[in-house]
Amino acid sequence: MSWLLWCVLIAITVEIIIQYCIMRAAYPVLFAPMPDRFNLIGTLSQLPENDDRIQIRNVKFPTMDGLTLHGFIATPTNTLPKGVILFCHPFKSTGRIALFQCQGLLNAGFAVFAFDFRNHGESETDPRYQSIHWLSQYELNDTRSAIQYLRTQPELSVLPLGMLGMSRGAGTALAVAAKDPEIQFVACEGAFLNEELFLDHAIRWGERFLPPLFIQIVPTSEVIRAFRIMIWYSQRRQGCRYINLKPRVKGLKNRNLLFFTGEKDQSVVPRMTQLIVKRIPDAHITVCSLPGAIHNAGRFAQLEKFDSTLIDFFSRMVESSSPVKELEFSKRMTAPVDPLSSKRSA
């Protein structure tokens, strides 16, 4: 056997060892279903279900591929809403947490439309899909179906529409808004790009399992290669196609974007937001840093700052909305009520 063949075999062996070590350390953390890793803690015990200042109407609507999703529309009592905010919840949560996350917006006169993604809450389960904390085409399909449903609601369809998302829901909001020019205002908490988040975690978690020298000498290209192999394998295992947000965010040009970052967020470190921001040309971007906040818990840590920033942001959406829409909304709200329409329940 020639020396050249030996060199090739040694190189292949080293490559296999490197890839195995990276995937052995990273896959259980980043691609295996982990119920609590990206979860929002404590919110469900603080929902204002019996708040007389808001009315809640439970709704359900079909997806483009035949599932039924459940959600609700919350509106301020005895006043016309200024605008409507579509809320996209994080992995392993439900749309119900919008009653906490959007409480400041509701008190400020906004309507909120939230729903449970498939395989979450009261929505139907898709037997083909095992969801984890990575964004897939199914979350985008669910959100587009929610927007289609919203546009069938006479009292809301003429209002300015904004989006608020958390973690995986933040990626959903950004990806959907990038393709929908009607959505000019998007607020996010804990947003991330898949590849960049993987690199960050692969390095930090790899230090726990692998020798420091291995981390230092392995090229970034090897880590990226391992990431793509794991993406391919995980997609087959979970029955989905993960969404690469990186090229999509360019479609948010000239939009108004608000990013919340938790200073103590170790799941999606604040640097992840900067990696998104620099890829969006000519957007009007606000980054709000929340001291003491961990992942998905910005409002817990900084309630007043969170609410005031969110209200100011979406108030600009109302100010920039078309006067024609406001006139059309007033006409629809003063039109005779259909006695067969569904009743609202507090």
Coordinates of C-alpha atoms in Angstrom, one line a residue:
M1 CA 0.0 0.0 0.0
S2 CA 1.5 3.3 -1.1
W3 CA 2.3 6.1 1.3
L4 CA -0.3 8.3 -0.4
L5 CA -3.1 5.9 0.3
W6 CA -2.0 5.6 4.0
C7 CA -2.1 9.4 4.2
V8 CA -5.7 9.4 2.8
L9 CA -6.8 6.7 5.2
I10 CA -5.3 8.5 8.2
A11 CA -6.9 11.8 7.1
I12 CA -10.3 10.1 6.8
T13 CA -9.9 8.4 10.2
V14 CA -9.0 11.7 11.8
E15 CA -12.0 13.4 10.2
I16 CA -14.3 10.7 11.4
I17 CA -13.0 11.0 14.9
I18 CA -13.3 14.8 14.9
Q19 CA -16.9 14.6 13.6
Y20 CA -17.8 11.9 16.1
C21 CA -16.5 13.9 19.1
I22 CA -18.3 17.1 18.0
M23 CA -21.6 15.3 17.4
R24 CA -21.3 13.2 20.6
A25 CA -20.9 16.3 22.6
A26 CA -23.4 18.6 20.8
Y27 CA -26.3 16.5 19.5
P28 CA -27.9 15.7 22.9
V29 CA -27.8 19.4 23.8
L30 CA -28.9 21.0 20.6
F31 CA -31.0 18.5 18.7
A32 CA -32.5 16.0 21.1
P33 CA -35.9 17.0 22.4
M34 CA -35.3 18.7 25.8
P35 CA -38.6 19.8 27.5
D36 CA -37.1 22.4 29.8
R37 CA -34.1 23.8 28.0
F38 CA -35.8 26.7 26.2
N39 CA -38.9 26.8 28.4
L40 CA -40.5 29.9 30.0
I41 CA -40.6 29.5 33.7
G42 CA -43.4 30.6 36.0
T43 CA -45.6 32.5 33.5
L44 CA -48.6 30.2 33.6
S45 CA -49.2 31.0 37.3
Q46 CA -49.5 34.7 36.5
L47 CA -52.1 34.9 33.8
P48 CA -54.7 37.6 34.2
E49 CA -57.6 35.3 33.2
N50 CA -60.2 37.3 35.2
D51 CA -59.1 40.8 34.3
D52 CA -62.2 42.9 33.8
R53 CA -60.2 45.3 31.6
I54 CA -60.0 42.7 28.8
Q55 CA -62.3 40.4 26.9
I56 CA -61.1 37.0 25.7
R57 CA -62.7 35.1 22.8
N58 CA -61.5 31.6 22.2
V59 CA -61.1 30.7 18.5
K60 CA -60.0 27.9 16.3
F61 CA -58.9 27.8 12.7
P62 CA -57.6 25.4 10.1
T63 CA -54.0 25.2 8.8
M64 CA -53.1 24.9 5.2
D65 CA -52.4 21.2 5.7
G66 CA -55.6 20.3 7.5
L67 CA -54.9 20.6 11.2
T68 CA -57.0 22.6 13.6
L69 CA -55.2 25.2 15.8
H70 CA -56.7 26.8 18.9
G71 CA -56.1 30.3 20.2
F72 CA -57.8 33.4 21.5
I73 CA -58.4 37.0 20.7
A74 CA -58.0 39.4 23.6
T75 CA -59.4 42.9 23.3
P76 CA -59.6 45.9 25.7
T77 CA -63.0 46.3 27.3
N78 CA -65.2 49.2 26.3
T79 CA -62.7 50.7 23.9
L80 CA -61.7 50.3 20.3
P81 CA -58.3 48.6 19.9
K82 CA -55.5 50.6 18.4
G83 CA -53.9 47.7 16.6
V84 CA -53.6 44.0 16.8
I85 CA -50.5 42.1 17.9
L86 CA -50.0 38.5 16.7
F87 CA -48.1 36.6 19.4
C88 CA -45.8 33.6 18.6
H89 CA -45.0 31.5 21.7
P90 CA -41.8 29.7 22.4
F91 CA -41.2 25.9 22.3
K92 CA -42.9 23.9 25.0
S93 CA -45.2 26.7 25.9
T94 CA -48.7 27.9 24.7
G95 CA -50.2 31.0 23.3
R96 CA -51.9 31.5 26.7
I97 CA -48.7 33.2 28.0
A98 CA -49.5 36.1 25.8
L99 CA -51.9 37.2 28.5
F100 CA -48.8 37.8 30.6
Q101 CA -46.3 38.9 28.0
C102 CA -48.8 41.3 26.3
Q103 CA -50.5 42.6 29.5
G104 CA -49.0 46.0 29.1
L105 CA -50.1 46.2 25.4
L106 CA -53.7 45.1 26.4
N107 CA -53.8 47.8 29.1
A108 CA -52.6 50.3 26.5
G109 CA -55.5 49.5 24.2
F110 CA -54.1 46.9 21.8
A111 CA -55.8 43.7 20.8
V112 CA -53.8 40.5 21.0
F113 CA -54.2 37.3 18.9
A114 CA -52.4 34.3 20.2
F115 CA -52.6 30.6 19.3
D116 CA -51.0 27.3 20.1
F117 CA -48.6 25.9 17.5
R118 CA -49.3 22.3 16.4
N119 CA -48.2 19.8 19.0
H120 CA -48.7 22.4 21.7
G121 CA -51.5 23.3 24.1
E122 CA -55.0 22.7 22.8
S123 CA -54.0 22.6 19.1
E124 CA -54.0 19.3 17.2
T125 CA -50.9 17.1 17.1
D126 CA -49.3 16.4 13.8
P127 CA -48.2 12.7 13.8
R128 CA -45.6 13.3 11.2
Y129 CA -43.7 15.9 13.2
Q130 CA -41.9 15.8 16.5
S131 CA -41.2 19.4 17.4
I132 CA -38.2 20.7 19.2
H133 CA -36.7 24.1 19.8
W134 CA -35.5 24.6 16.2
L135 CA -37.7 26.5 13.8
S136 CA -39.3 24.4 11.1
Q137 CA -41.6 25.0 8.1
Y138 CA -44.6 23.9 10.2
E139 CA -44.3 26.9 12.6
L140 CA -44.3 29.2 9.5
N141 CA -47.3 27.4 8.0
D142 CA -49.2 27.7 11.3
T143 CA -48.5 31.4 11.6
R144 CA -49.5 32.1 8.1
S145 CA -52.7 30.3 8.7
A146 CA -53.3 32.4 11.8
I147 CA -52.8 35.6 9.7
Q148 CA -55.2 34.3 7.1
Y149 CA -57.8 33.7 9.9
L150 CA -57.2 37.1 11.3
R151 CA -57.9 38.7 8.0
T152 CA -61.4 37.1 8.0
Q153 CA -62.3 39.0 11.3
P154 CA -64.0 42.2 10.2
E155 CA -63.3 44.1 13.5
L156 CA -59.6 43.3 13.4
S157 CA -58.6 42.9 9.7
V158 CA -58.4 46.7 9.1
L159 CA -56.3 47.4 12.1
P160 CA -52.5 47.8 11.8
L161 CA -50.9 44.4 12.4
G162 CA -47.7 43.8 14.4
M163 CA -45.9 40.6 15.6
L164 CA -44.3 39.6 18.9
G165 CA -42.3 36.4 19.2
M166 CA -40.2 34.6 21.8
S167 CA -37.3 32.3 21.1
R168 CA -38.4 29.9 18.4
G169 CA -41.5 32.1 18.1
A170 CA -39.2 35.1 17.5
G171 CA -37.6 33.4 14.5
T172 CA -41.1 32.5 13.3
A173 CA -42.2 36.2 13.5
L174 CA -39.1 37.4 11.6
A175 CA -39.4 34.7 8.9
V176 CA -43.1 35.3 8.3
A177 CA -42.8 39.1 8.4
A178 CA -39.9 39.0 5.9
K179 CA -42.4 37.6 3.3
D180 CA -45.4 39.7 4.3
P181 CA -45.0 43.5 3.5
E182 CA -48.1 44.3 5.5
I183 CA -46.2 43.5 8.7
Q184 CA -43.9 46.4 9.3
F185 CA -43.4 46.1 13.0
V186 CA -41.9 43.0 14.7
A187 CA -40.7 42.7 18.3
C188 CA -38.6 39.7 19.4
E189 CA -37.2 38.2 22.6
G190 CA -34.4 35.6 22.5
A191 CA -34.2 35.5 18.7
F192 CA -31.3 33.5 17.1
L193 CA -29.8 32.2 13.9
N194 CA -29.5 28.4 13.9
E195 CA -25.9 28.1 12.7
E196 CA -24.6 30.8 15.0
L197 CA -26.4 29.5 18.0
F198 CA -25.0 26.0 17.3
L199 CA -21.5 27.3 17.1
D200 CA -21.9 29.2 20.4
H201 CA -23.2 26.2 22.2
A202 CA -20.8 23.7 20.6
I203 CA -17.9 25.7 21.9
R204 CA -19.3 26.3 25.4
W205 CA -20.7 22.8 25.8
G206 CA -17.8 21.1 24.1
E207 CA -15.5 22.5 26.8
R208 CA -17.4 20.3 29.3
F209 CA -16.9 17.1 27.4
L210 CA -13.8 17.5 25.3
P211 CA -10.1 18.3 26.1
P212 CA -9.3 22.1 25.9
L213 CA -6.7 21.3 23.3
F214 CA -9.3 19.7 21.0
I215 CA -11.5 22.8 21.2
Q216 CA -8.5 25.0 20.3
I217 CA -7.2 23.1 17.3
V218 CA -10.4 22.0 15.6
P219 CA -11.2 24.4 12.7
T220 CA -14.6 26.2 12.6
S221 CA -15.2 24.5 9.3
E222 CA -15.2 21.1 11.0
V223 CA -17.8 22.3 13.5
I224 CA -20.0 23.7 10.7
R225 CA -19.7 20.4 8.8
A226 CA -20.8 18.5 11.9
F227 CA -23.7 20.9 12.4
R228 CA -25.0 20.2 8.8
I229 CA -24.7 16.5 9.3
M230 CA -26.7 16.8 12.5
I231 CA -29.3 19.0 10.8
W232 CA -29.8 16.4 8.1
Y233 CA -30.1 13.6 10.6
S234 CA -32.4 15.5 13.0
Q235 CA -34.7 16.6 10.2
R236 CA -35.2 13.0 9.2
R237 CA -35.8 12.0 12.8
Q238 CA -38.2 14.8 13.6
G239 CA -40.1 14.7 10.3
C240 CA -39.5 18.3 9.3
R241 CA -37.3 20.8 7.5
Y242 CA -35.5 23.3 9.6
I243 CA -35.6 26.9 8.5
N244 CA -32.4 28.8 7.9
L245 CA -33.3 32.3 9.1
K246 CA -30.0 33.8 7.9
P247 CA -30.9 34.5 4.3
R248 CA -34.5 35.3 5.1
V249 CA -33.9 38.3 7.4
K250 CA -32.6 40.3 4.5
G251 CA -36.3 40.5 3.5
L252 CA -36.9 42.7 6.6
K253 CA -35.3 45.7 4.9
N254 CA -36.9 49.0 5.9
R255 CA -39.0 47.3 8.7
N256 CA -39.3 48.5 12.3
L257 CA -37.7 45.9 14.6
L258 CA -37.4 45.6 18.3
F259 CA -35.1 43.0 20.0
F260 CA -35.1 42.3 23.7
T261 CA -32.0 40.7 25.0
G262 CA -31.5 39.2 28.5
E263 CA -28.2 40.2 30.0
K264 CA -28.1 36.8 31.9
D265 CA -29.4 34.7 29.0
Q266 CA -27.1 31.7 28.7
S267 CA -29.4 29.9 26.2
V268 CA -29.3 32.7 23.6
V269 CA -26.6 35.0 24.6
P270 CA -27.0 38.8 23.7
R271 CA -24.4 38.5 20.9
M272 CA -26.9 36.4 18.9
T273 CA -29.0 39.5 18.4
Q274 CA -26.1 41.5 17.0
L275 CA -25.5 38.7 14.5
I276 CA -29.1 39.1 13.2
V277 CA -29.1 42.9 13.3
K278 CA -26.0 43.2 11.1
R279 CA -27.7 41.1 8.4
I280 CA -30.7 43.4 8.0
P281 CA -30.1 46.4 5.7
D282 CA -31.7 49.8 6.3
A283 CA -34.1 48.5 9.0
H284 CA -35.2 50.7 11.9
I285 CA -33.8 48.6 14.8
T286 CA -34.1 49.0 18.5
V287 CA -32.1 46.7 20.9
C288 CA -33.4 46.7 24.4
S289 CA -31.1 45.1 27.0
L290 CA -32.8 43.8 30.1
P291 CA -30.5 43.6 33.2
G292 CA -30.9 40.4 35.2
A293 CA -33.1 38.6 32.6
I294 CA -32.5 35.0 31.7
H295 CA -33.9 33.3 28.5
N296 CA -37.6 34.1 27.9
A297 CA -38.0 35.9 31.2
G298 CA -37.4 39.5 30.3
R299 CA -40.7 40.8 31.6
F300 CA -40.2 39.0 34.9
A301 CA -36.9 40.7 35.4
Q302 CA -37.8 44.2 34.0
L303 CA -41.5 44.5 33.9
E304 CA -41.8 48.3 33.6
K305 CA -39.0 48.6 31.1
F306 CA -40.3 45.7 29.0
D307 CA -43.9 47.1 28.9
S308 CA -43.0 50.7 28.2
T309 CA -40.6 49.8 25.4
L310 CA -43.1 47.5 23.8
I311 CA -45.9 50.0 24.1
D312 CA -43.8 52.8 22.6
F313 CA -42.7 50.5 19.8
F314 CA -46.1 49.4 18.7
S315 CA -47.6 52.9 19.3
R316 CA -45.3 54.0 16.4
M317 CA -47.1 51.4 14.3
V318 CA -50.4 53.0 15.1
E319 CA -49.1 56.5 14.3
S320 CA -47.8 55.3 10.9
S321 CA -51.0 53.4 9.9
S322 CA -53.2 54.6 7.1
P323 CA -56.1 57.0 8.0
V324 CA -58.2 55.1 5.5
K325 CA -57.8 52.0 7.7
E326 CA -58.9 53.9 10.7
L327 CA -62.0 55.2 8.9
E328 CA -62.9 51.7 7.6
F329 CA -62.5 50.3 11.1
S330 CA -64.9 52.8 12.6
K331 CA -67.5 52.0 9.9
R332 CA -67.2 48.3 10.7
M333 CA -67.4 48.7 14.4
T334 CA -70.6 50.9 14.1
A335 CA -72.3 48.4 11.6
P336 CA -75.2 46.3 12.9
V337 CA -74.0 43.2 14.8
D338 CA -74.7 39.8 13.3
P339 CA -76.8 37.9 15.9
L340 CA -75.2 34.6 14.7
S341 CA -71.6 35.8 15.4
S342 CA -69.8 34.1 18.3
K343 CA -70.1 35.7 21.7
R344 CA -67.1 36.9 23.6
S345 CA -66.5 35.5 27.1
A346 CA -64.5 37.3 29.7

